[in-house]
Amino acid sequence: MSESAPHPNAALIRRYLAAIEARDIETLTEVLSPDIVQRELPNKLMPEGATRTREKMMEGVERGAKALRSERYEVEDILIDGDRAACRIRWTGVLAVPVLGKEPGDELQAAFGLFLTIRDGQVVEQFNYDCFLP
């Protein structure tokens, strides 16, 4: 018995996260709508939260390249309902600079709730609920 192909939106989400890991700006430009709005709810790194455009998201990838030696997104679940997706993700970053009481070379881990709206093969809306682990 063969497995069914993954939902196209699930494949797009995995491609998006892989592009963040690789800091692949070309792929990010393809998968993120020019009009995307990302909302990051308050967390340890962003106590006030943030709302970002695609331009600000790309700047964040560049900042991440300076703050992290590497990062990995492990998708635990993706639930698709039409053009919306809910994802449970485990994130691990290896620090290049001190953050939250950790030193360069240490791992910082978080559990993410990521909620996306996808239209015409691009992410148009993103909500992040980031819970950084002790």
Protein backbone atom coordinates (compact mmCIF):
# COMPACT_ATOMS: atom_id res chain seq x y z
CA MET A 1 0.00 0.00 0.00
CA SER A 2 1.41 3.41 -0.92
CA GLU A 3 1.23 6.54 1.20
CA SER A 4 -0.74 9.45 -0.15
CA ALA A 5 1.14 12.56 -1.20
CA PRO A 6 1.31 15.31 1.43
CA HIS A 7 -1.17 18.15 1.13
CA PRO A 8 0.36 20.93 -1.05
CA ASN A 9 0.05 23.43 1.81
CA ALA A 10 1.86 21.07 4.20
CA ALA A 11 4.65 20.72 1.64
CA LEU A 12 4.79 24.52 1.30
CA ILE A 13 5.07 24.94 5.08
CA ARG A 14 7.95 22.44 5.25
CA ARG A 15 9.65 24.26 2.36
CA TYR A 16 9.18 27.58 4.17
CA LEU A 17 10.71 26.31 7.42
CA ALA A 18 13.62 24.68 5.56
CA ALA A 19 14.27 28.02 3.84
CA ILE A 20 14.43 29.78 7.22
CA GLU A 21 16.90 27.16 8.48
CA ALA A 22 19.06 27.60 5.37
CA ARG A 23 18.60 31.39 5.35
CA ASP A 24 17.49 30.96 1.74
CA ILE A 25 16.15 34.42 0.87
CA GLU A 26 15.24 33.40 -2.70
CA THR A 27 12.91 30.63 -1.52
CA LEU A 28 11.49 32.83 1.23
CA THR A 29 10.65 35.45 -1.39
CA GLU A 30 8.80 32.76 -3.37
CA VAL A 31 6.76 31.36 -0.46
CA LEU A 32 5.92 34.59 1.38
CA SER A 33 3.34 36.87 -0.21
CA PRO A 34 4.54 40.45 -0.74
CA ASP A 35 1.55 41.47 1.42
CA ILE A 36 2.11 38.98 4.28
CA VAL A 37 1.45 40.11 7.84
CA GLN A 38 3.18 38.19 10.62
CA ARG A 39 2.09 38.61 14.22
CA GLU A 40 4.36 37.31 16.97
CA LEU A 41 2.56 37.17 20.29
CA PRO A 42 4.47 38.32 23.42
CA ASN A 43 7.17 35.91 24.62
CA LYS A 44 10.53 35.91 26.44
CA LEU A 45 12.41 37.37 23.47
CA MET A 46 9.67 39.76 22.36
CA PRO A 47 7.85 40.87 25.54
CA GLU A 48 5.72 43.35 23.58
CA GLY A 49 5.16 41.00 20.64
CA ALA A 50 5.56 42.26 17.07
CA THR A 51 3.75 42.77 13.79
CA ARG A 52 5.91 42.43 10.68
CA THR A 53 5.76 42.90 6.93
CA ARG A 54 7.67 40.61 4.55
CA GLU A 55 10.52 43.13 4.53
CA LYS A 56 10.75 43.03 8.34
CA MET A 57 10.55 39.21 8.28
CA MET A 58 13.53 39.10 5.88
CA GLU A 59 15.45 41.46 8.17
CA GLY A 60 14.69 39.01 10.99
CA VAL A 61 16.28 36.18 9.01
CA GLU A 62 19.42 38.30 8.65
CA ARG A 63 19.42 39.10 12.40
CA GLY A 64 18.98 35.40 13.13
CA ALA A 65 22.05 34.63 11.05
CA LYS A 66 24.07 36.85 13.39
CA ALA A 67 22.53 35.59 16.64
CA LEU A 68 22.42 31.87 15.78
CA ARG A 69 25.07 29.46 14.53
CA SER A 70 22.24 27.26 13.29
CA GLU A 71 18.56 26.59 13.82
CA ARG A 72 16.26 23.63 13.22
CA TYR A 73 12.49 23.36 12.94
CA GLU A 74 11.00 19.96 13.77
CA VAL A 75 7.40 19.75 12.61
CA GLU A 76 5.39 17.70 15.11
CA ASP A 77 1.95 18.26 13.55
CA ILE A 78 0.35 20.12 10.67
CA LEU A 79 -3.43 20.37 10.48
CA ILE A 80 -4.87 21.76 7.25
CA ASP A 81 -8.37 23.20 6.84
CA GLY A 82 -8.83 24.79 3.44
CA ASP A 83 -6.38 27.68 3.15
CA ARG A 84 -5.49 27.62 6.85
CA ALA A 85 -2.90 25.56 8.69
CA ALA A 86 -2.14 24.99 12.36
CA CYS A 87 1.34 23.68 13.16
CA ARG A 88 3.03 22.38 16.28
CA ILE A 89 6.77 22.89 15.95
CA ARG A 90 9.82 22.22 18.10
CA TRP A 91 12.57 24.77 17.42
CA THR A 92 16.23 24.49 18.41
CA GLY A 93 18.79 27.22 17.86
CA VAL A 94 22.52 27.05 18.60
CA LEU A 95 23.50 30.46 19.90
CA ALA A 96 26.25 32.65 18.46
CA VAL A 97 25.69 35.33 21.13
CA PRO A 98 24.47 35.30 24.75
CA VAL A 99 20.65 35.16 25.02
CA LEU A 100 18.31 34.61 28.01
CA GLY A 101 21.17 33.63 30.33
CA LYS A 102 22.66 31.16 27.85
CA GLU A 103 26.11 31.43 26.29
CA PRO A 104 27.37 31.10 22.69
CA GLY A 105 27.31 27.43 21.70
CA ASP A 106 24.38 26.65 24.02
CA GLU A 107 21.06 25.50 22.61
CA LEU A 108 17.91 27.55 22.98
CA GLN A 109 14.69 25.58 22.51
CA ALA A 110 11.09 26.57 22.01
CA ALA A 111 7.71 25.04 21.33
CA PHE A 112 5.86 27.01 18.64
CA GLY A 113 2.23 27.20 17.73
CA LEU A 114 2.29 28.48 14.15
CA PHE A 115 -0.93 29.43 12.37
CA LEU A 116 -0.79 30.25 8.67
CA THR A 117 -3.13 31.33 5.90
CA ILE A 118 -2.01 30.24 2.43
CA ARG A 119 -3.36 31.51 -0.89
CA ASP A 120 -2.12 30.82 -4.40
CA GLY A 121 0.94 28.96 -3.10
CA GLN A 122 2.11 31.72 -0.76
CA VAL A 123 1.82 32.42 2.96
CA VAL A 124 -0.34 35.56 3.36
CA GLU A 125 -0.79 35.59 7.15
CA GLN A 126 1.18 34.14 10.06
CA PHE A 127 0.58 34.05 13.81
CA ASN A 128 3.36 32.83 16.13
CA TYR A 129 2.86 31.63 19.68
CA ASP A 130 6.46 31.01 20.79
CA CYS A 131 7.14 29.37 24.15
CA PHE A 132 10.85 29.36 25.00
CA LEU A 133 11.85 26.48 27.25
CA PRO A 134 13.96 26.93 30.42
